[in-house]
Each structure stands twice: as C-alpha cells, then as structure tokens.
XYZ file of C-alpha atoms in Angstrom:
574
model
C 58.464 117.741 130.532
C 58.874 118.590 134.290
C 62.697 118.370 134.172
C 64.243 121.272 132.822
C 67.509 121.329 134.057
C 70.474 122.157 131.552
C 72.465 119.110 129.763
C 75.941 119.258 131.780
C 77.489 118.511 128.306
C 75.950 120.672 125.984
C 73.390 123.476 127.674
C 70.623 122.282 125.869
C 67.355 121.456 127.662
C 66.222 118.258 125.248
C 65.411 115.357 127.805
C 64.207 111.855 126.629
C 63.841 108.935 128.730
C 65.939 105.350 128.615
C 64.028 102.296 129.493
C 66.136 102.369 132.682
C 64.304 105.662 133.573
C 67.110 107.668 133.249
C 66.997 110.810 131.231
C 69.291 111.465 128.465
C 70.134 114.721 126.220
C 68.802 113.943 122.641
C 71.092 116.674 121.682
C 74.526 115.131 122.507
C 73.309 111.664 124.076
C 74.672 112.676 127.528
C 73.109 109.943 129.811
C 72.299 111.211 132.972
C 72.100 109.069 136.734
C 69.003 111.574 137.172
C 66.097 108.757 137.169
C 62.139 109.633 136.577
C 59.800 109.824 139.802
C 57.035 107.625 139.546
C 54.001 108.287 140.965
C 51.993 105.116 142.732
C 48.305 104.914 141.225
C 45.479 102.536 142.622
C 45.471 99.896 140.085
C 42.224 100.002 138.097
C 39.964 96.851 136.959
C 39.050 95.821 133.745
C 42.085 97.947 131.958
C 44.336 96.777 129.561
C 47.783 96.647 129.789
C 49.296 99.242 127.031
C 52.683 99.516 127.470
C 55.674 97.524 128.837
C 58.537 99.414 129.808
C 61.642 96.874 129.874
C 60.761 93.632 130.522
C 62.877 91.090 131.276
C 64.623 88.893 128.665
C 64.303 85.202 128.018
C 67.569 84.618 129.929
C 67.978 80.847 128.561
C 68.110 79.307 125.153
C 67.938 75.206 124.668
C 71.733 75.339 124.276
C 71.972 77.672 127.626
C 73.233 80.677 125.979
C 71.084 84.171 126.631
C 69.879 86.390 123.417
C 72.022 89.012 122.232
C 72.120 91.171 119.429
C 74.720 92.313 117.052
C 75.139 95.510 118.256
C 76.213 94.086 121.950
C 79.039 91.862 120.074
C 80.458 94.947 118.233
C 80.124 96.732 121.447
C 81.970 94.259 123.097
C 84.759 94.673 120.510
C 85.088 98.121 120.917
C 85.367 98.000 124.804
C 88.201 95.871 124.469
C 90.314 97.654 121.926
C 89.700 100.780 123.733
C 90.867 98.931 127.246
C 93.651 98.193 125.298
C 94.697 101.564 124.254
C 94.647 102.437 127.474
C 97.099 99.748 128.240
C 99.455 101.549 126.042
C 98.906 104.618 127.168
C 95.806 106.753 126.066
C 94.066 109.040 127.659
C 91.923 106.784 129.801
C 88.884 110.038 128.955
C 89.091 108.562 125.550
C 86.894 105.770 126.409
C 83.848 107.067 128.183
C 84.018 110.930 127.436
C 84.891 110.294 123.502
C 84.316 106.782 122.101
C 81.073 105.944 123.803
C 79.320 109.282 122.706
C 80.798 108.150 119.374
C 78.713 105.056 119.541
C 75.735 106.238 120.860
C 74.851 108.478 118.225
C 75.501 106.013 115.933
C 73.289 103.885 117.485
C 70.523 106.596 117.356
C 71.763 107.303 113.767
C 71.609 103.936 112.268
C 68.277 103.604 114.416
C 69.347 101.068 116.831
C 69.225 102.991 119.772
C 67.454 106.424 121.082
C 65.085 106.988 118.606
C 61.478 105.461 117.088
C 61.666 101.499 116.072
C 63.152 101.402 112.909
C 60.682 100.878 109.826
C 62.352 98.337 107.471
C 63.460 94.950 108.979
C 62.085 95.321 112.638
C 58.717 96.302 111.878
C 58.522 93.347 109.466
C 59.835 90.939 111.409
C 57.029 91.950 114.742
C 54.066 91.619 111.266
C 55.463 87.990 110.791
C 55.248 86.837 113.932
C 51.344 87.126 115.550
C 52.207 88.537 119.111
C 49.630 89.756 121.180
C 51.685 92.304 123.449
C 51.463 95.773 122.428
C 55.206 97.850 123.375
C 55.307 101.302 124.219
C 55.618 102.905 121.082
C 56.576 106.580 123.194
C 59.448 107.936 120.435
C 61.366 109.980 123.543
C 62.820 106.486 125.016
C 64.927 104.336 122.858
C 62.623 101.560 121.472
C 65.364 98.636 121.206
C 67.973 98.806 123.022
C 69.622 100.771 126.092
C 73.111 101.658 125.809
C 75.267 101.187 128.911
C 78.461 102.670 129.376
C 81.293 100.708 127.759
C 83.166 100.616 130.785
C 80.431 98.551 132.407
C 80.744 94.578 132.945
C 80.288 93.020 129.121
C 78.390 95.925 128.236
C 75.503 94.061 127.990
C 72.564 95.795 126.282
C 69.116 95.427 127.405
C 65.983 95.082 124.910
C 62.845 94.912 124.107
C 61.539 91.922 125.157
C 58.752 91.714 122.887
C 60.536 92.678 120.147
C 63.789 90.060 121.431
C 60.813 87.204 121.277
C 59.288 88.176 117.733
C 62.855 88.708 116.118
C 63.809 85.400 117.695
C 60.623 83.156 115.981
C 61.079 84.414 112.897
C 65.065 83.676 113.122
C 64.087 80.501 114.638
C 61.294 79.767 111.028
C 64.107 81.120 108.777
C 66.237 77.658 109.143
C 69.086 79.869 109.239
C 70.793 79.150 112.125
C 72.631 81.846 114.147
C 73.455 82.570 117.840
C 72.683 85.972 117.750
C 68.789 87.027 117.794
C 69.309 89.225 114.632
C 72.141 87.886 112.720
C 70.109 86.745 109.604
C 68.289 90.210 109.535
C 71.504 92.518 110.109
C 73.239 90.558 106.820
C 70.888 91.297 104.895
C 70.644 95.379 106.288
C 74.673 94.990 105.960
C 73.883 94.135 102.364
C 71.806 97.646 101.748
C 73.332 99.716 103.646
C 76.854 101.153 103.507
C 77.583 102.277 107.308
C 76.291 98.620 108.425
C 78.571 97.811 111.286
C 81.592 96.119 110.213
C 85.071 94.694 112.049
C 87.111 96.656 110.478
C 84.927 99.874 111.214
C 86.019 98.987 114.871
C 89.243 100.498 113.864
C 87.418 103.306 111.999
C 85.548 104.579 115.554
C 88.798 103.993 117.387
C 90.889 106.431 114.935
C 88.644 108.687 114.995
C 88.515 108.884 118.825
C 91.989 109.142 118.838
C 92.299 111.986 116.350
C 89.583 113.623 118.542
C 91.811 113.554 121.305
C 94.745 114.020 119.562
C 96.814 110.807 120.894
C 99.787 110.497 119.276
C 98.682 107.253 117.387
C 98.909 107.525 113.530
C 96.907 104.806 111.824
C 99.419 103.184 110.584
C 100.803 102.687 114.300
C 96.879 101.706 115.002
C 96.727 99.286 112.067
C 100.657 97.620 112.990
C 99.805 96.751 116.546
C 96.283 95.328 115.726
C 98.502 92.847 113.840
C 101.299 92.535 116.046
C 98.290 91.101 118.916
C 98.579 93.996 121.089
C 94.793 95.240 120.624
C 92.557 92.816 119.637
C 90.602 92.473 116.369
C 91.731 88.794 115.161
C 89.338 86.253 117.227
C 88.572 88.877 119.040
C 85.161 87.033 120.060
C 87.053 84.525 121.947
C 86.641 87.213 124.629
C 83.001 86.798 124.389
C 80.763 86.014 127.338
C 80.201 82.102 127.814
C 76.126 83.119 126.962
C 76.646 84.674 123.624
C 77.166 81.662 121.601
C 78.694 82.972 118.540
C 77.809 80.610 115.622
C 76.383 80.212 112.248
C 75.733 83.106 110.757
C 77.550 85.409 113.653
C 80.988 83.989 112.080
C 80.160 85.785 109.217
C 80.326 89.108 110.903
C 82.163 88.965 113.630
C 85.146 86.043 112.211
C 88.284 88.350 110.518
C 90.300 86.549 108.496
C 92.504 88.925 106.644
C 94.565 91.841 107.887
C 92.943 95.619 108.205
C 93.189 97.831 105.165
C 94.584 101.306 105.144
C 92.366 103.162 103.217
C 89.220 100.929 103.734
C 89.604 101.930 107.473
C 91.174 105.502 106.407
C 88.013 106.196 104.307
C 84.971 104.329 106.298
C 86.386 106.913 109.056
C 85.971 109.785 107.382
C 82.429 108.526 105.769
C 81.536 107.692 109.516
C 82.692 111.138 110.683
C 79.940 112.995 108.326
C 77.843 110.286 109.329
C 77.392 111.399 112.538
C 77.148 115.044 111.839
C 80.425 115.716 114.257
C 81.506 119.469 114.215
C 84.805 120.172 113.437
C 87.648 118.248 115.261
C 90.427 120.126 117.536
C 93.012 122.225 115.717
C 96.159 119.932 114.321
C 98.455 122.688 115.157
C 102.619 122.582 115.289
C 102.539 121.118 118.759
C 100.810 118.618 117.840
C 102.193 114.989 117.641
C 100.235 114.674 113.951
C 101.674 117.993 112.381
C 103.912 117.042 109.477
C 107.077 118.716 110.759
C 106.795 116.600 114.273
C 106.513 113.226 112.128
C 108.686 114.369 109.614
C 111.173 114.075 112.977
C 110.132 110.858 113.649
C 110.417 109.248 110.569
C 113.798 110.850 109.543
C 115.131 108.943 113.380
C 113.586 105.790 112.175
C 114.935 106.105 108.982
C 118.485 106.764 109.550
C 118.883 109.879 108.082
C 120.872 112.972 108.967
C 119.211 115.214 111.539
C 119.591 118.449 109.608
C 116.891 117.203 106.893
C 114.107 118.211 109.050
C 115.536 121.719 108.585
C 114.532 121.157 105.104
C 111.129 119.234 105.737
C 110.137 121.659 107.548
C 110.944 124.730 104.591
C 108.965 122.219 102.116
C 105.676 122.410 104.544
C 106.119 125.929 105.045
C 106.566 126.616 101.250
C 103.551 124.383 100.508
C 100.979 125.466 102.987
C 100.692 122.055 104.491
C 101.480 122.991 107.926
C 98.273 125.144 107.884
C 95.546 124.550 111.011
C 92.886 124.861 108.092
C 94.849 122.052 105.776
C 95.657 119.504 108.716
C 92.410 119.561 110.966
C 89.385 117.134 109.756
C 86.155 119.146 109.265
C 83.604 116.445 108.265
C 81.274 116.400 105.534
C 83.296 119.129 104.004
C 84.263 117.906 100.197
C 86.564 120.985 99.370
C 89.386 119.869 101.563
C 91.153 116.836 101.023
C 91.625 113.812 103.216
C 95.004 113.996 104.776
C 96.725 111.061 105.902
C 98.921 112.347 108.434
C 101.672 109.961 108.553
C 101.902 109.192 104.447
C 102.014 113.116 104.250
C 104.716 113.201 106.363
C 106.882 110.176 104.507
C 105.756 112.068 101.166
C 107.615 115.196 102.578
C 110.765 113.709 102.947
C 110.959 111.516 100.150
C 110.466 115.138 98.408
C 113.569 116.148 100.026
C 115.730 113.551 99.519
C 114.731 113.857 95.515
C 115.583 118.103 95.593
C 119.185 117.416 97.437
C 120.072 113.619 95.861
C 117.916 113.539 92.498
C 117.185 109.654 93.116
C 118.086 109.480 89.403
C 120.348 106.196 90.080
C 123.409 108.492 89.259
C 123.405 112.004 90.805
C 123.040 110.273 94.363
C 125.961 107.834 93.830
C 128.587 110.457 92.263
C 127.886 112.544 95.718
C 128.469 109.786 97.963
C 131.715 109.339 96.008
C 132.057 113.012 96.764
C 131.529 112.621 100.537
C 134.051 109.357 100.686
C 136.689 111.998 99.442
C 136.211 114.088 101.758
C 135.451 111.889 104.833
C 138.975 110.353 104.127
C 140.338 114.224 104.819
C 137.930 115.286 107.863
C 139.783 116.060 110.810
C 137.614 118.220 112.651
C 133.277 118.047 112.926
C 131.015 115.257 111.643
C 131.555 113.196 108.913
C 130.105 114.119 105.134
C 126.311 111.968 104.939
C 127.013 109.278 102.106
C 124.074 108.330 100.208
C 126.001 104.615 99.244
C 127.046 103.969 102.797
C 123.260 104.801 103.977
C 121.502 102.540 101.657
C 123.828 99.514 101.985
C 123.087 99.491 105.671
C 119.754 100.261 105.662
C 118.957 97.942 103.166
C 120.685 95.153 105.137
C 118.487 95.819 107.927
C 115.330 96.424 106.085
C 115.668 92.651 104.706
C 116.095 91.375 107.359
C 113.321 92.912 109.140
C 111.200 92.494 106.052
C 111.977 88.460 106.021
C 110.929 88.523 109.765
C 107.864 90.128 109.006
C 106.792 87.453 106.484
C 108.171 84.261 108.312
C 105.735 85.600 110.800
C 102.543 86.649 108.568
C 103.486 82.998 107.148
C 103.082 80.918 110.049
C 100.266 83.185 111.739
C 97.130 80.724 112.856
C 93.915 82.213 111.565
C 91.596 79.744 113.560
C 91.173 80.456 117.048
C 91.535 77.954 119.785
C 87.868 78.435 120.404
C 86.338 75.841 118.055
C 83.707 77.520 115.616
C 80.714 75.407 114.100
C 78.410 76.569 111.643
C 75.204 74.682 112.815
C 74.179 72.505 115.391
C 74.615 69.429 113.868
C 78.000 69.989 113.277
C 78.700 71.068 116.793
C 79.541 67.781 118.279
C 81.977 66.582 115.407
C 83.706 70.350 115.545
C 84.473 69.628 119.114
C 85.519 66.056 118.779
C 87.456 67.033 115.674
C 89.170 70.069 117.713
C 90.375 68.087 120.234
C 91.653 65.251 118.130
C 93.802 67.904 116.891
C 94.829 69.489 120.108
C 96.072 66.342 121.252
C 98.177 65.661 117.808
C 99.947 68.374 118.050
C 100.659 68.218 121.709
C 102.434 64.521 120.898
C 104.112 65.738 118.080
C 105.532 68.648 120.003
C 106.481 66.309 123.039
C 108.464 64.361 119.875
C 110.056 67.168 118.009
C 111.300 69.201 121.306
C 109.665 72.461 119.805
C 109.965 75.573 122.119
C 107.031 77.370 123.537
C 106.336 80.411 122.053
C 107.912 83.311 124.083
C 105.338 85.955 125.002
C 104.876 89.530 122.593
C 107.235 91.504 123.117
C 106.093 95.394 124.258
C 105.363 97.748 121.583
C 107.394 100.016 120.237
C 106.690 103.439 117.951
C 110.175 102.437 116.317
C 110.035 99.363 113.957
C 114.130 100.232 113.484
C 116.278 102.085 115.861
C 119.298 103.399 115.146
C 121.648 104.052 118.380
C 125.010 107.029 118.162
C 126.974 105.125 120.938
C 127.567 102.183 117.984
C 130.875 102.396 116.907
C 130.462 100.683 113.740
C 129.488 103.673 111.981
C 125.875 102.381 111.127
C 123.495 105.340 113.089
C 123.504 108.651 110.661
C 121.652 111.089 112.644
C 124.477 113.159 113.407
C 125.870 113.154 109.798
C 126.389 116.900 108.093
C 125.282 117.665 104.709
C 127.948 119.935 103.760
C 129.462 117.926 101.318
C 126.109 118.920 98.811
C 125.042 122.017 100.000
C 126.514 125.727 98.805
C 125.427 129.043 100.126
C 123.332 131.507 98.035
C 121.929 134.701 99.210
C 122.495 133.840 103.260
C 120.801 130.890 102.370
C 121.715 127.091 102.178
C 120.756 125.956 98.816
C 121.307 122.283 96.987
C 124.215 121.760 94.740
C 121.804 120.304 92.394
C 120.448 122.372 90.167
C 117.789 119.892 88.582
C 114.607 117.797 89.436
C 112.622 115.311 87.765
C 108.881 114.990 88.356
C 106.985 111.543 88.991
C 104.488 113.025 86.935
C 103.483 116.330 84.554
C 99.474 116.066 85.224
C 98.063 114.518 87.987
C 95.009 111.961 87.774
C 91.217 112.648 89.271
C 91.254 111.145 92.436
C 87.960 110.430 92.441
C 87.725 108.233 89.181
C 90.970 106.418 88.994
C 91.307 106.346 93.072
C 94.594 107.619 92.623
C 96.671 110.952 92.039
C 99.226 109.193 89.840
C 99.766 105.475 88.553
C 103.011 103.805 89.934
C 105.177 101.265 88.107
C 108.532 99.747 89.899
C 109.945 99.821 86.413
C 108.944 103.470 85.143
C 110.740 104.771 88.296
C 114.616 104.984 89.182
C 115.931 102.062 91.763
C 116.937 104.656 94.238
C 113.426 106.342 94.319
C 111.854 102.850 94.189
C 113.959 101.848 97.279
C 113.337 104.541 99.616
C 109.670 104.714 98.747
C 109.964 101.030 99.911
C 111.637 101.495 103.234
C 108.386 104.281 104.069
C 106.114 101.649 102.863
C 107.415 98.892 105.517
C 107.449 101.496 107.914
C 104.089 102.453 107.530
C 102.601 99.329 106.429
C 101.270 100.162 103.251
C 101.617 100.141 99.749
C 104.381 102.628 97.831
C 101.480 103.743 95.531
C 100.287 105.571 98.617
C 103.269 107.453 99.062
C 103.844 107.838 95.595
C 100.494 109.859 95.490
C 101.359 111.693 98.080
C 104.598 112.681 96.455
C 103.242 113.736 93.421
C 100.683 116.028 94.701
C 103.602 117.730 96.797
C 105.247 118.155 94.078
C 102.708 120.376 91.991
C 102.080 122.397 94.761
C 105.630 123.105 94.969
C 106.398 123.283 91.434
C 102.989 125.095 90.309
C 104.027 128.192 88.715
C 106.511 126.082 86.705
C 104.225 123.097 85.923
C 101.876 126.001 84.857
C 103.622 127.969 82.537
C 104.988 124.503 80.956
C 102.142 123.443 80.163
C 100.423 126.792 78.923
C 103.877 126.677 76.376
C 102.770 122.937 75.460
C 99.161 124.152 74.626
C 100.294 127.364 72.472
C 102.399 124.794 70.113
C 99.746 122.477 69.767
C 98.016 124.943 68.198
C-alpha cells in the first residue's frame, strides 16, 4: 500500500507482491526490480509461525532429479523457439517485451501464477495429504509459482514448497509414475479444460507474438521451418535440464509425434487471443509485410508468374475491400469479423486472377497459350507473350520434384529422439541397455555399408522455389507480358475473356460444416486443381483451404450478380 508509484508500462497504480519481494502491476503483469523493505522485529516467544514466504524446494529426488512442474517444461519450450526466432531474425523485443507478458497473464489466467491458489485440483490435492504447515494464503502475491523472465538461465520457476511437497505425496500414492510433480493432475485438468497447455499451443503464443509485432513470418513460414528443424518443437525436451527427468506420464505432454496443424494452431491462437482479454493488435496496413497485395508479390515470384499480375491482385483487393485496416487487423473476442489467414488470403487472390484472365476451364487456358506461341514466333521487339502451356510444364516439373523430396524426407524422418524415453522405473534400465544395443548396431552396419553422414540443414529460406532471369533456358516468367490476352476498354486493360465459372453458387456455414465450400479433385477442372496444388505445397496445407478462400472471394466480387441470380431462381420456383 505504501508504494504508489505509476506502472512504467501501463500508468496504473495496482501493485502486488512476487514471492521474490518484487512488486508487479496486476494490471499488465509488468514485473518490477523495485523489491519490498522489510522491517526487522524482535522475535516474539510462544508465536506461531503463520506464513512462509518461499521456501526452499526439496532440491533432490531418489533418482537425483529436482521437482518441476509442467508449466516450467512448457516454459522451457517457449524460450527456445523464441531464441530461435531470433536466430533468424526477429525482433530480439519480441521475446521479453511481447511473448513473456503473453505468458504471464496466462499464467494468472489459467490460475497458475499471480493470483489466489486455484480451487479445483490444488486445493484437493493439499486436503489429501495431512500437512501441518499453514502457507500464506495473502491473494496480492502469486500463490504457486514465480515467473522469471524467459531470458533467464532454464527459466526455472520457483514454488511453493508446501504445496511442491503435498502435490508430490499424493503423485507419489497415485502409482502413476511421472517426473514432473504435477503431471498426473495437469492430464486430467488438460482433459476439462480447453486452453490446457498444449505443444502445439507453443506455436499458437509464438504467432501471435509475431503478429503483435508484425514480423514478417506468416504461419505457414512458422509451421514449415518447425518441420524443416530450424526451431524446435520435435524432441524438443532433449534440451531439458539434466534435473527435470522427463518420464512417464511427462511423455504424454511434452513427446510430439506428428507434424503441427494449420488450423488447430490457426484457431487455438485466436481462442488464446480472447483468452487473455488482449486489446486490439497493431494496424495490418499496406506497408505491412502481411497485407494481401505485399504477399500477393511474394507468392506470384515464387510461383513463376508474370510480374504484371500483381497489377491485377491488387484491383481484386481493392474491389473487394480486403485491403481494409478494419478487415486485416485481429481484434480478439470480436465474432463479427472473420478470421483471416493472411497468407491463404493472399494465394486465394491470385488463384482468383488467374481464373478471370485464363478461365482454368482445361480449354480456354490452352487455346491462349496456342495464341501466345503464334505470336512469340513473330516478336521482334519487348518481352515475350506469357504462355499458360509453357508455364505449367515447367513448373510442374519442378514442383515434382520438389514434392518427391519433400516425402523421401517426411519418409525417413526419426520420430524417437536420441535421448532414450522410459515410461517407468522399472523399465529404465532395459530402455538404456536396449538404446545402446541399438546405437552400436547401427554404428557397425554403417561402418559396413559406407553410408554418408548426414550433411548439416541447410539455412532457411522464405522461397521454397526460386526462379532466376539471368537463366537462359527460358524457365523464369517474371518478366513475361500479358498482352497476348488483354484488350483495352474505356482507358482500361480488361480480359479477353468474357466469361467465369464459379466454384460454387451458395456458400456453406462455416461454423457447422467447418468449411465455406466442399472440394472434390474430380468436380473441379485439372488446371484449377493444379494450381490450387502448387499454393498448397507452398503453403503447406491442404487445397480445401484455399479453395475456401477462393470461393468466399468470389461472392464478394460477384455479389450483385450472385444476388440477382438467385432472387430470379426463387421467383420461378414459385
């Protein structure tokens, strides 16, 4: 109460006190190096001991690991995918200034951290076990545990001791066995509760950090080099301390074996965004690397295709409204706006374009390129004429192999880590034996069979296919005119084509079928099928995505049409 100096972060006078002493803002969880004065008092006989203010922890287990807690593990996690996005190049105030306020309030939100001891699980677990030390039940420090910064050594977090002893008998009479002190208990939370900490939410607090600051980092780009090895996720607990033993029931959480998700990341994001009660995130505006027309550019370089379609991507946001501050920037907890995935919108928007200047019908496209060869044989002077043919044959011969590449390696990936795992600990000693047994196997047989030593990862790259000018082979299209199927109407450039076929008159609820529009290979032309394809490697996702996308483009550029259609439909029903 005597401090009453203003939050540096957020103005607000609203002080509570960490079991370190050190005051922190309950307002934005700003943790201050400002420490309490403690006054000396004579000590007085025949008192009782009320309150213990941090304790020490039982440093040693019988296997001479230390006691940890879930929450330390996934903190762990996050400190070294963030370290890693700093290694390729974010904002190094994304880690302390962004992500770690991130976790703290979860922490206080999922009542782990900065707030009263939780009710359910905790408070049962200290009625099981008959201890005789009262704790300092004060609800302006945080009862459990005290979050350091993530950029201190193994972010270690310090507890409760009492409550560190209690949790640990009644692991300990639960014959479950489990290196953490609360594995057991946070399953069975994780089976209740939908914002339980998960791996893949990992992802879900770095995205959202990195939309905060605006990196330009789509999540599919997040999602590719998580599985590429360049930030860590699979086996991630090999990095682990040599005192948290991670076993038994801790494999459960913390052991990934299957690749991150789009959406399920995507959508826990969003879901942890409202969460947390965040205000509304910085403006997406045109600068920005996530605005539509800057990753319209992208994708056109990465997909070979003639520089002046971003004129026409960027006509189709415009036209649409989807270039809007309002549309693009995440306000959470707000259920009238829709979820935009940046980079799908983006591939949605050209795919659009391609369909209003080439139809994708499986004929229109192939009688320009015929067109174009005509022509191309005649041009003397400027670029050559963009064939559609000429474009897909090479692009398809390097999307194969690329895509064969990707599954040779998805194919021979290892899932088990070279840190041997055992579920219990009578199975530790024949996990160990049996892991070096085959250690030493395969050493011998690759001493017999000459096999080469894996070369090291090679540096990422934004650009999964690059596409140089200086080849003289004719195989790089960026600087390819469009000419050949445009005519001029009004001062403007208009298609040649007159026509357009929609992917679908009436679009599903999102809600209950989880998708805009339904998607069938063979309900769909080859040509659309194939460059939908080419997006989906790029972006590491499935062409239903897109194909939503698409479709909801499409009505909002075709309303008034799609409107008075079906008004005409309804009238001869009737």
């Amino acid at each position: 109460r005597d401090f009453n100096e203003r939050c540096a972060q957020c103005s607000e006078v609203n002080w509570g006190l960490t079991d370190g002493g050190r005051f922190y803002c309950r307002s934005c969880h700003n943790v201050t190096e400002r420490t309490r004065e403690v006054v000396n008092t004579d000590f007085i006989t025949n008192s009782r001991v009320q309150t213990i203010s941090k304790g020490l922890r039982k440093q040693e287990k019988k296997d001479g690991g230390s006691e940890w807690y879930i929450c330390e593990g996934f903190q762990l996690v996050l400190k070294k995918q963030v370290e890693a996005l700093e290694a390729l190049g974010v904002c190094p105030q994304m880690k302390d200034e962004i992500l770690c306020n991130f976790w703290r309030c979860y922490l206080q939100k999922s009542k782990q951290a900065y707030c009263k001891r939780p009710a359910g699980e905790a408070v049962k677990a200290l009625s099981v076990c008959e201890s005789s030390t009262d704790v300092d039940s004060d609800p302006e420090r945080p009862s459990l545990l005290h979050l350091l910064s993530l950029s201190e050594s193994e972010g270690d977090l310090q507890t409760d001791c009492s409550f560190a002893s209690s949790v640990s008998k009644v692991s300990e009479s639960t014959s479950v066995y489990s290196g953490s002190v609360d594995g057991s208990l946070y399953l069975m939370k994780n089976q209740e509760e939908k914002l339980s900490m998960t791996m893949p939410m990992t992802l879900s607090f770095c995205y959202m950090a990195l939309l905060w600051v605006r990196e330009p980092i789509t999540l599919s780009e997040l999602l590719r080099y998580v599985v590429e090895g360049h930030i860590p996720y699979l086996n991630v607990f090999q990095h682990f301390p040599e005192k948290m033993k991670l076993c038994g029931l801790d494999l459960k959480i913390f052991c990934v074996e299957s690749w991150p998700v789009y959406e399920e990341v995507f959508n826990k994001m969003h879901e942890l965004a409202a969460f947390l009660d965040l205000p509304r995130f910085p403006d997406i505006t045109e600068s920005c690397f996530l605005h539509p027309d800057m990753l319209c550019m992208k994708y056109l370089m990465e997909a070979n295709l003639p520089d002046e379609l971003h004129n026409w991507t960027c006509r189709v946001v415009k036209k649409i409204g989807i270039g809007e501050v309002d549309f693009l920037t995440l306000t959470p907890g707000n259920k009238s706006t829709r979820k935009v995935k940046y980079d799908v919108l983006a591939a949605a928007v050209i795919v659009v374009v391609l369909k209003l200047l080439f139809l994708l019908d499986d004929h229109y496209e192939w009688f320009l390129s015929e067109l174009a060869e005509e022509r191309n044989k005649n041009n003397t002077e400027g670029g050559p004429y963009f064939e559609f043919k000429k474009w897909y044959e090479v692009v398809k011969r390097s999307l194969d192999v690329e895509q064969k590449k990707l599954d040779e390696e998805r194919a021979k990936y290892l899932w088990r880590c070279e840190k041997p795992l055992f579920y219990s600990v009578k199975n530790k000693s024949k996990v160990l034996k049996r892991r070096q047994m085959v250690v030493n196997l395969q050493n011998q047989f690759g001493k017999l069979s000459g096999s080469v030593q894996r070369a090291e990862k090679p540096n990422p790259s934004s650009f999964q296919l690059s596409w140089s000018e200086e080849n003289t082979d004719g195989s790089c299209f960026h600087g390819h005119s469009l000419k050949g199927i445009l005519q001029e109407k009004c001062g403007l450039l208009t298609a040649m084509n007159p026509d357009y076929w929609l992917c679908t008159v009436k679009l599903c609820n999102e809600k209950l079928c989880g998708h805009l529009a339904h998607y069938r290979e063979v309900e769909f032309p080859q040509s659309y099928h194939f460059v939908l394809g080419l997006f989906s490697f790029l972006l590491r996702i499935q062409p239903s995505y897109i194909h939503d996308e698409v479709c909801m483009i499409e009505h909002k550029l075709f309303n008034k049409k799609l409107y008075k259609k079906l008004k005409y439909n309804t009238v001869l029903r009737k």
